Amino acid sequence: ETGVTQTPRHLVMGMTNKKSLKCEQHLGHNAMYWYKQSAKKPLELMFVYNFKEQTENNSVPSRFSPECPNSSHLFLHLHTLQPEDSALYLCASSQDPTNIQYFGAGTRLSVL
Amino acid sequence: EDKVVQSPLSLVVHEGDTVTLNCSYEVTNFRSLLWYKQEKKAPTFLFMLTSSGIEKKSGRLSSILDKKELFSILNITATQTGDSAIYLCAPPEGNQFYFGTGTSLTVIP
């Protein structure tokens, strides 16, 4: 257990569905992250939150909408996704954005 | 252009072999480089390197950084099947960590 919990572990959704991914960290960290991991590609940073404020948005399409209500929780709201969005979505947290990141087990998303 | 290049992309060895994984990077205002091991899902932290030439060790794993040549290596001695995983390196630049595609290591009994 890394102290970062993601739910659900697996998700299958149609292109017109709306769903949300949840991440919770029990490490007392101030920074949280969403990454996308596709086959044969490096981990792609999507969003960074530091003290609940979004500090990075790496040109992510608006069909992905993050929410960080407090330093322990991070959501990724999904709407009108495309099949190419199928991937492993990883959440991570760290004490601050320059420090070691601890990852959750990820949500395996399939978009049909 | 990729900020992080890892080699080899994949490696198959027998138990007991020693392996060396390479990570070349190009980031501005270098601060550190992290190594992670990813088995099924969550990457787990292995090492954080900040200084050139100082080896970090954890059991059979060790790593060293060369800030002049902009690379790092991860060594695994006496490999075991449990070492099978993808090994990722990641230097930060600004508020982001840039991950390589990783080296996929398979250890056969």
PDB file of C-alpha atoms in Angstrom:
ATOM      1  CA  GLU A   1       0.000   0.000   0.000  1.00  0.00           C
ATOM      2  CA  THR A   2       1.415   3.360  -1.040  1.00  0.00           C
ATOM      3  CA  GLY A   3      -1.071   5.506   0.895  1.00  0.00           C
ATOM      4  CA  VAL A   4      -2.732   6.620  -2.346  1.00  0.00           C
ATOM      5  CA  THR A   5      -6.054   4.940  -3.155  1.00  0.00           C
ATOM      6  CA  GLN A   6      -7.809   5.112  -6.501  1.00  0.00           C
ATOM      7  CA  THR A   7     -11.316   4.007  -7.378  1.00  0.00           C
ATOM      8  CA  PRO A   8     -12.614   2.373  -9.410  1.00  0.00           C
ATOM      9  CA  ARG A   9      -9.812   0.007 -10.446  1.00  0.00           C
ATOM     10  CA  HIS A  10     -11.494  -0.711 -13.774  1.00  0.00           C
ATOM     11  CA  LEU A  11     -14.017   1.301 -15.766  1.00  0.00           C
ATOM     12  CA  VAL A  12     -15.734   0.655 -19.073  1.00  0.00           C
ATOM     13  CA  MET A  13     -17.753   3.496 -20.512  1.00  0.00           C
ATOM     14  CA  GLY A  14     -19.438   4.507 -23.705  1.00  0.00           C
ATOM     15  CA  MET A  15     -18.553   7.688 -25.537  1.00  0.00           C
ATOM     16  CA  THR A  16     -21.657   9.491 -24.296  1.00  0.00           C
ATOM     17  CA  ASN A  17     -21.316   8.549 -20.616  1.00  0.00           C
ATOM     18  CA  LYS A  18     -20.215  10.757 -17.747  1.00  0.00           C
ATOM     19  CA  LYS A  19     -18.098   9.154 -15.041  1.00  0.00           C
ATOM     20  CA  SER A  20     -15.597  10.224 -12.393  1.00  0.00           C
ATOM     21  CA  LEU A  21     -12.326   8.806 -11.138  1.00  0.00           C
ATOM     22  CA  LYS A  22     -11.463   9.296  -7.496  1.00  0.00           C
ATOM     23  CA  CYS A  23      -8.122   9.531  -5.732  1.00  0.00           C
ATOM     24  CA  GLU A  24      -7.494   9.833  -2.006  1.00  0.00           C
ATOM     25  CA  GLN A  25      -4.151  10.144  -0.243  1.00  0.00           C
ATOM     26  CA  HIS A  26      -3.476   9.471   3.445  1.00  0.00           C
ATOM     27  CA  LEU A  27       0.086  10.806   3.474  1.00  0.00           C
ATOM     28  CA  GLY A  28      -0.521  14.406   4.472  1.00  0.00           C
ATOM     29  CA  HIS A  29       0.838  15.611   1.139  1.00  0.00           C
ATOM     30  CA  ASN A  30       0.038  18.983  -0.405  1.00  0.00           C
ATOM     31  CA  ALA A  31       0.431  18.193  -4.102  1.00  0.00           C
ATOM     32  CA  MET A  32      -1.606  15.774  -6.194  1.00  0.00           C
ATOM     33  CA  TYR A  33      -1.348  14.728  -9.841  1.00  0.00           C
ATOM     34  CA  TRP A  34      -3.201  12.958 -12.633  1.00  0.00           C
ATOM     35  CA  TYR A  35      -1.176  10.987 -15.208  1.00  0.00           C
ATOM     36  CA  LYS A  36      -2.229   9.055 -18.293  1.00  0.00           C
ATOM     37  CA  GLN A  37      -0.303   5.922 -19.236  1.00  0.00           C
ATOM     38  CA  SER A  38      -0.909   4.457 -22.700  1.00  0.00           C
ATOM     39  CA  ALA A  39       0.785   1.379 -24.099  1.00  0.00           C
ATOM     40  CA  LYS A  40       4.368   1.984 -25.234  1.00  0.00           C
ATOM     41  CA  LYS A  41       4.271   5.677 -24.274  1.00  0.00           C
ATOM     42  CA  PRO A  42       5.793   7.520 -21.324  1.00  0.00           C
ATOM     43  CA  LEU A  43       3.664   8.580 -18.411  1.00  0.00           C
ATOM     44  CA  GLU A  44       1.947  11.795 -19.488  1.00  0.00           C
ATOM     45  CA  LEU A  45       1.286  14.404 -16.842  1.00  0.00           C
ATOM     46  CA  MET A  46      -2.239  15.787 -17.123  1.00  0.00           C
ATOM     47  CA  PHE A  47      -2.831  18.019 -14.104  1.00  0.00           C
ATOM     48  CA  VAL A  48      -1.009  19.202 -10.999  1.00  0.00           C
ATOM     49  CA  TYR A  49      -2.664  20.586  -7.880  1.00  0.00           C
ATOM     50  CA  ASN A  50      -0.683  22.204  -5.085  1.00  0.00           C
ATOM     51  CA  PHE A  51      -2.573  23.239  -1.943  1.00  0.00           C
ATOM     52  CA  LYS A  52      -5.839  22.644  -3.861  1.00  0.00           C
ATOM     53  CA  GLU A  53      -4.867  25.090  -6.622  1.00  0.00           C
ATOM     54  CA  GLN A  54      -4.290  23.842 -10.154  1.00  0.00           C
ATOM     55  CA  THR A  55      -0.749  24.732 -11.176  1.00  0.00           C
ATOM     56  CA  GLU A  56      -0.314  22.716 -14.371  1.00  0.00           C
ATOM     57  CA  ASN A  57      -2.648  21.716 -17.172  1.00  0.00           C
ATOM     58  CA  ASN A  58      -0.722  20.037 -19.944  1.00  0.00           C
ATOM     59  CA  SER A  59      -3.026  20.897 -22.838  1.00  0.00           C
ATOM     60  CA  VAL A  60      -5.527  18.307 -21.745  1.00  0.00           C
ATOM     61  CA  PRO A  61      -8.820  18.248 -23.729  1.00  0.00           C
ATOM     62  CA  SER A  62     -11.786  19.740 -21.916  1.00  0.00           C
ATOM     63  CA  ARG A  63     -13.542  16.368 -21.839  1.00  0.00           C
ATOM     64  CA  PHE A  64     -11.267  15.728 -18.825  1.00  0.00           C
ATOM     65  CA  SER A  65     -12.169  17.962 -15.908  1.00  0.00           C
ATOM     66  CA  PRO A  66     -10.214  17.757 -12.631  1.00  0.00           C
ATOM     67  CA  GLU A  67     -11.503  18.739  -9.215  1.00  0.00           C
ATOM     68  CA  CYS A  68      -9.541  19.065  -5.980  1.00  0.00           C
ATOM     69  CA  PRO A  69     -11.874  19.864  -3.066  1.00  0.00           C
ATOM     70  CA  ASN A  70      -9.097  19.489  -0.467  1.00  0.00           C
ATOM     71  CA  SER A  71      -5.463  18.387  -0.263  1.00  0.00           C
ATOM     72  CA  SER A  72      -6.445  14.738   0.308  1.00  0.00           C
ATOM     73  CA  HIS A  73      -8.890  14.227  -2.537  1.00  0.00           C
ATOM     74  CA  LEU A  74      -8.639  14.542  -6.291  1.00  0.00           C
ATOM     75  CA  PHE A  75     -11.239  13.725  -8.912  1.00  0.00           C
ATOM     76  CA  LEU A  76     -11.123  13.401 -12.673  1.00  0.00           C
ATOM     77  CA  HIS A  77     -14.512  13.939 -14.292  1.00  0.00           C
ATOM     78  CA  LEU A  78     -14.896  12.295 -17.682  1.00  0.00           C
ATOM     79  CA  HIS A  79     -17.390  13.360 -20.334  1.00  0.00           C
ATOM     80  CA  THR A  80     -17.815  12.447 -23.991  1.00  0.00           C
ATOM     81  CA  LEU A  81     -14.571  10.499 -24.168  1.00  0.00           C
ATOM     82  CA  GLN A  82     -13.033   9.002 -27.298  1.00  0.00           C
ATOM     83  CA  PRO A  83     -11.725   5.446 -27.775  1.00  0.00           C
ATOM     84  CA  GLU A  84      -8.153   6.813 -27.841  1.00  0.00           C
ATOM     85  CA  ASP A  85      -8.670   7.948 -24.235  1.00  0.00           C
ATOM     86  CA  SER A  86      -8.561   4.308 -23.165  1.00  0.00           C
ATOM     87  CA  ALA A  87      -5.534   4.009 -20.896  1.00  0.00           C
ATOM     88  CA  LEU A  88      -4.352   3.557 -17.312  1.00  0.00           C
ATOM     89  CA  TYR A  89      -4.999   6.718 -15.308  1.00  0.00           C
ATOM     90  CA  LEU A  90      -2.659   7.133 -12.362  1.00  0.00           C
ATOM     91  CA  CYS A  91      -2.962   9.483  -9.441  1.00  0.00           C
ATOM     92  CA  ALA A  92       0.061  10.511  -7.392  1.00  0.00           C
ATOM     93  CA  SER A  93       0.817  12.758  -4.441  1.00  0.00           C
ATOM     94  CA  SER A  94       3.918  14.376  -3.000  1.00  0.00           C
ATOM     95  CA  GLN A  95       4.853  16.697  -0.185  1.00  0.00           C
ATOM     96  CA  ASP A  96       5.403  19.427  -2.771  1.00  0.00           C
ATOM     97  CA  PRO A  97       5.798  19.483  -6.587  1.00  0.00           C
ATOM     98  CA  THR A  98       9.579  19.026  -6.381  1.00  0.00           C
ATOM     99  CA  ASN A  99       9.490  15.970  -4.157  1.00  0.00           C
ATOM    100  CA  ILE A 100       9.113  12.192  -4.520  1.00  0.00           C
ATOM    101  CA  GLN A 101       5.711  11.198  -5.868  1.00  0.00           C
ATOM    102  CA  TYR A 102       3.755   8.242  -4.530  1.00  0.00           C
ATOM    103  CA  PHE A 103       1.373   6.580  -6.944  1.00  0.00           C
ATOM    104  CA  GLY A 104      -1.978   4.892  -6.634  1.00  0.00           C
ATOM    105  CA  ALA A 105      -2.702   1.584  -8.368  1.00  0.00           C
ATOM    106  CA  GLY A 106      -4.518   3.344 -11.195  1.00  0.00           C
ATOM    107  CA  THR A 107      -7.852   3.066 -12.969  1.00  0.00           C
ATOM    108  CA  ARG A 108      -7.847   1.020 -16.175  1.00  0.00           C
ATOM    109  CA  LEU A 109     -10.287   2.877 -18.433  1.00  0.00           C
ATOM    110  CA  SER A 110     -11.802   1.449 -21.599  1.00  0.00           C
ATOM    111  CA  VAL A 111     -13.901   3.697 -23.824  1.00  0.00           C
ATOM    112  CA  LEU A 112     -16.146   1.850 -26.261  1.00  0.00           C
TER     113      LEU A 112
ATOM    114  CA  GLU B   1      12.355  16.024 -28.559  1.00  0.00           C
ATOM    115  CA  ASP B   2      12.307  13.573 -25.670  1.00  0.00           C
ATOM    116  CA  LYS B   3      13.679  14.902 -22.422  1.00  0.00           C
ATOM    117  CA  VAL B   4      14.318  11.390 -21.120  1.00  0.00           C
ATOM    118  CA  VAL B   5      15.595   8.399 -23.075  1.00  0.00           C
ATOM    119  CA  GLN B   6      15.885   4.998 -21.477  1.00  0.00           C
ATOM    120  CA  SER B   7      17.716   1.988 -22.861  1.00  0.00           C
ATOM    121  CA  PRO B   8      17.375  -0.777 -23.584  1.00  0.00           C
ATOM    122  CA  LEU B   9      13.616  -0.699 -24.193  1.00  0.00           C
ATOM    123  CA  SER B  10      13.348  -4.304 -23.089  1.00  0.00           C
ATOM    124  CA  LEU B  11      15.622  -6.946 -21.664  1.00  0.00           C
ATOM    125  CA  VAL B  12      15.245 -10.662 -20.985  1.00  0.00           C
ATOM    126  CA  VAL B  13      17.734 -12.296 -18.634  1.00  0.00           C
ATOM    127  CA  HIS B  14      18.080 -15.437 -16.549  1.00  0.00           C
ATOM    128  CA  GLU B  15      17.911 -15.512 -12.779  1.00  0.00           C
ATOM    129  CA  GLY B  16      21.264 -14.659 -11.288  1.00  0.00           C
ATOM    130  CA  ASP B  17      22.338 -12.355 -14.112  1.00  0.00           C
ATOM    131  CA  THR B  18      23.381  -8.752 -13.511  1.00  0.00           C
ATOM    132  CA  VAL B  19      21.678  -6.011 -15.514  1.00  0.00           C
ATOM    133  CA  THR B  20      22.406  -2.340 -16.144  1.00  0.00           C
ATOM    134  CA  LEU B  21      19.628   0.011 -17.159  1.00  0.00           C
ATOM    135  CA  ASN B  22      20.395   3.398 -18.663  1.00  0.00           C
ATOM    136  CA  CYS B  23      18.698   6.762 -18.440  1.00  0.00           C
ATOM    137  CA  SER B  24      19.778   9.836 -20.402  1.00  0.00           C
ATOM    138  CA  TYR B  25      18.093  13.129 -19.711  1.00  0.00           C
ATOM    139  CA  GLU B  26      18.044  16.706 -20.817  1.00  0.00           C
ATOM    140  CA  VAL B  27      16.279  19.121 -18.474  1.00  0.00           C
ATOM    141  CA  THR B  28      17.036  22.679 -17.435  1.00  0.00           C
ATOM    142  CA  ASN B  29      18.064  23.556 -13.886  1.00  0.00           C
ATOM    143  CA  PHE B  30      18.647  19.948 -12.941  1.00  0.00           C
ATOM    144  CA  ARG B  31      17.711  19.169  -9.327  1.00  0.00           C
ATOM    145  CA  SER B  32      17.314  15.417  -9.061  1.00  0.00           C
ATOM    146  CA  LEU B  33      16.500  12.197 -10.854  1.00  0.00           C
ATOM    147  CA  LEU B  34      14.119   9.540  -9.583  1.00  0.00           C
ATOM    148  CA  TRP B  35      13.949   5.821 -10.382  1.00  0.00           C
ATOM    149  CA  TYR B  36      10.700   3.883 -10.094  1.00  0.00           C
ATOM    150  CA  LYS B  37       9.726   0.219 -10.487  1.00  0.00           C
ATOM    151  CA  GLN B  38       6.351  -0.519 -12.064  1.00  0.00           C
ATOM    152  CA  GLU B  39       5.113  -4.089 -11.744  1.00  0.00           C
ATOM    153  CA  LYS B  40       1.395  -4.369 -12.327  1.00  0.00           C
ATOM    154  CA  LYS B  41       0.016  -0.893 -11.812  1.00  0.00           C
ATOM    155  CA  ALA B  42       1.472   1.634  -9.369  1.00  0.00           C
ATOM    156  CA  PRO B  43       5.069   2.775  -9.933  1.00  0.00           C
ATOM    157  CA  THR B  44       6.930   2.411  -6.642  1.00  0.00           C
ATOM    158  CA  PHE B  45       9.795   4.673  -5.686  1.00  0.00           C
ATOM    159  CA  LEU B  46      13.327   3.245  -5.704  1.00  0.00           C
ATOM    160  CA  PHE B  47      15.915   6.030  -5.561  1.00  0.00           C
ATOM    161  CA  MET B  48      16.324   9.775  -5.666  1.00  0.00           C
ATOM    162  CA  LEU B  49      19.700  10.957  -6.955  1.00  0.00           C
ATOM    163  CA  THR B  50      20.927  14.498  -6.603  1.00  0.00           C
ATOM    164  CA  SER B  51      24.734  14.317  -6.579  1.00  0.00           C
ATOM    165  CA  SER B  52      27.136  12.985  -9.200  1.00  0.00           C
ATOM    166  CA  GLY B  53      29.215   9.940  -8.437  1.00  0.00           C
ATOM    167  CA  ILE B  54      27.530   8.980  -5.187  1.00  0.00           C
ATOM    168  CA  GLU B  55      26.054   5.505  -5.402  1.00  0.00           C
ATOM    169  CA  LYS B  56      22.745   4.777  -3.754  1.00  0.00           C
ATOM    170  CA  LYS B  57      22.141   1.167  -2.751  1.00  0.00           C
ATOM    171  CA  SER B  58      19.174  -0.846  -1.643  1.00  0.00           C
ATOM    172  CA  GLY B  59      19.838  -4.559  -1.406  1.00  0.00           C
ATOM    173  CA  ARG B  60      20.721  -5.839  -4.869  1.00  0.00           C
ATOM    174  CA  LEU B  61      19.783  -2.550  -6.526  1.00  0.00           C
ATOM    175  CA  SER B  62      22.113   0.386  -6.895  1.00  0.00           C
ATOM    176  CA  SER B  63      22.097   3.587  -8.886  1.00  0.00           C
ATOM    177  CA  ILE B  64      24.486   6.368  -9.751  1.00  0.00           C
ATOM    178  CA  LEU B  65      24.247   9.717 -11.468  1.00  0.00           C
ATOM    179  CA  ASP B  66      26.614  11.542 -13.838  1.00  0.00           C
ATOM    180  CA  LYS B  67      25.505  15.171 -14.023  1.00  0.00           C
ATOM    181  CA  LYS B  68      28.246  16.096 -16.458  1.00  0.00           C
ATOM    182  CA  GLU B  69      27.252  13.470 -19.031  1.00  0.00           C
ATOM    183  CA  LEU B  70      23.545  13.755 -18.143  1.00  0.00           C
ATOM    184  CA  PHE B  71      22.820  10.125 -17.441  1.00  0.00           C
ATOM    185  CA  SER B  72      22.099   7.674 -14.693  1.00  0.00           C
ATOM    186  CA  ILE B  73      22.331   3.909 -14.447  1.00  0.00           C
ATOM    187  CA  LEU B  74      20.417   1.417 -12.371  1.00  0.00           C
ATOM    188  CA  ASN B  75      22.171  -1.864 -11.612  1.00  0.00           C
ATOM    189  CA  ILE B  76      20.501  -5.021 -10.409  1.00  0.00           C
ATOM    190  CA  THR B  77      22.748  -7.883  -9.327  1.00  0.00           C
ATOM    191  CA  ALA B  78      21.763 -11.552  -8.882  1.00  0.00           C
ATOM    192  CA  THR B  79      18.404 -10.896 -10.547  1.00  0.00           C
ATOM    193  CA  GLN B  80      15.307 -12.746  -9.359  1.00  0.00           C
ATOM    194  CA  THR B  81      11.948 -13.325 -11.056  1.00  0.00           C
ATOM    195  CA  GLY B  82      10.457 -10.718  -8.714  1.00  0.00           C
ATOM    196  CA  ASP B  83      12.629  -8.091 -10.394  1.00  0.00           C
ATOM    197  CA  SER B  84      10.535  -8.455 -13.562  1.00  0.00           C
ATOM    198  CA  ALA B  85       8.957  -5.044 -14.070  1.00  0.00           C
ATOM    199  CA  ILE B  86       9.210  -1.806 -16.000  1.00  0.00           C
ATOM    200  CA  TYR B  87      11.860   0.536 -14.603  1.00  0.00           C
ATOM    201  CA  LEU B  88      11.214   4.234 -15.065  1.00  0.00           C
ATOM    202  CA  CYS B  89      13.477   7.209 -14.570  1.00  0.00           C
ATOM    203  CA  ALA B  90      12.171  10.733 -14.103  1.00  0.00           C
ATOM    204  CA  PRO B  91      14.005  14.038 -13.690  1.00  0.00           C
ATOM    205  CA  PRO B  92      11.900  17.064 -12.730  1.00  0.00           C
ATOM    206  CA  GLU B  93      11.905  20.321 -14.636  1.00  0.00           C
ATOM    207  CA  GLY B  94       9.959  23.141 -13.059  1.00  0.00           C
ATOM    208  CA  ASN B  95       6.944  21.632 -11.337  1.00  0.00           C
ATOM    209  CA  GLN B  96       6.843  18.531 -13.502  1.00  0.00           C
ATOM    210  CA  PHE B  97       8.566  15.176 -13.548  1.00  0.00           C
ATOM    211  CA  TYR B  98       9.340  13.880 -17.031  1.00  0.00           C
ATOM    212  CA  PHE B  99       9.149  10.098 -17.287  1.00  0.00           C
ATOM    213  CA  GLY B 100      10.953   7.944 -19.811  1.00  0.00           C
ATOM    214  CA  THR B 101       9.168   5.099 -21.610  1.00  0.00           C
ATOM    215  CA  GLY B 102      10.931   2.727 -19.274  1.00  0.00           C
ATOM    216  CA  THR B 103      12.938  -0.451 -19.624  1.00  0.00           C
ATOM    217  CA  SER B 104      10.881  -3.630 -19.468  1.00  0.00           C
ATOM    218  CA  LEU B 105      12.890  -6.279 -17.618  1.00  0.00           C
ATOM    219  CA  THR B 106      11.893  -9.940 -17.702  1.00  0.00           C
ATOM    220  CA  VAL B 107      13.802 -12.393 -15.495  1.00  0.00           C
ATOM    221  CA  ILE B 108      13.355 -16.031 -16.462  1.00  0.00           C
ATOM    222  CA  PRO B 109      13.834 -18.786 -13.876  1.00  0.00           C
TER     223      PRO B 109
END
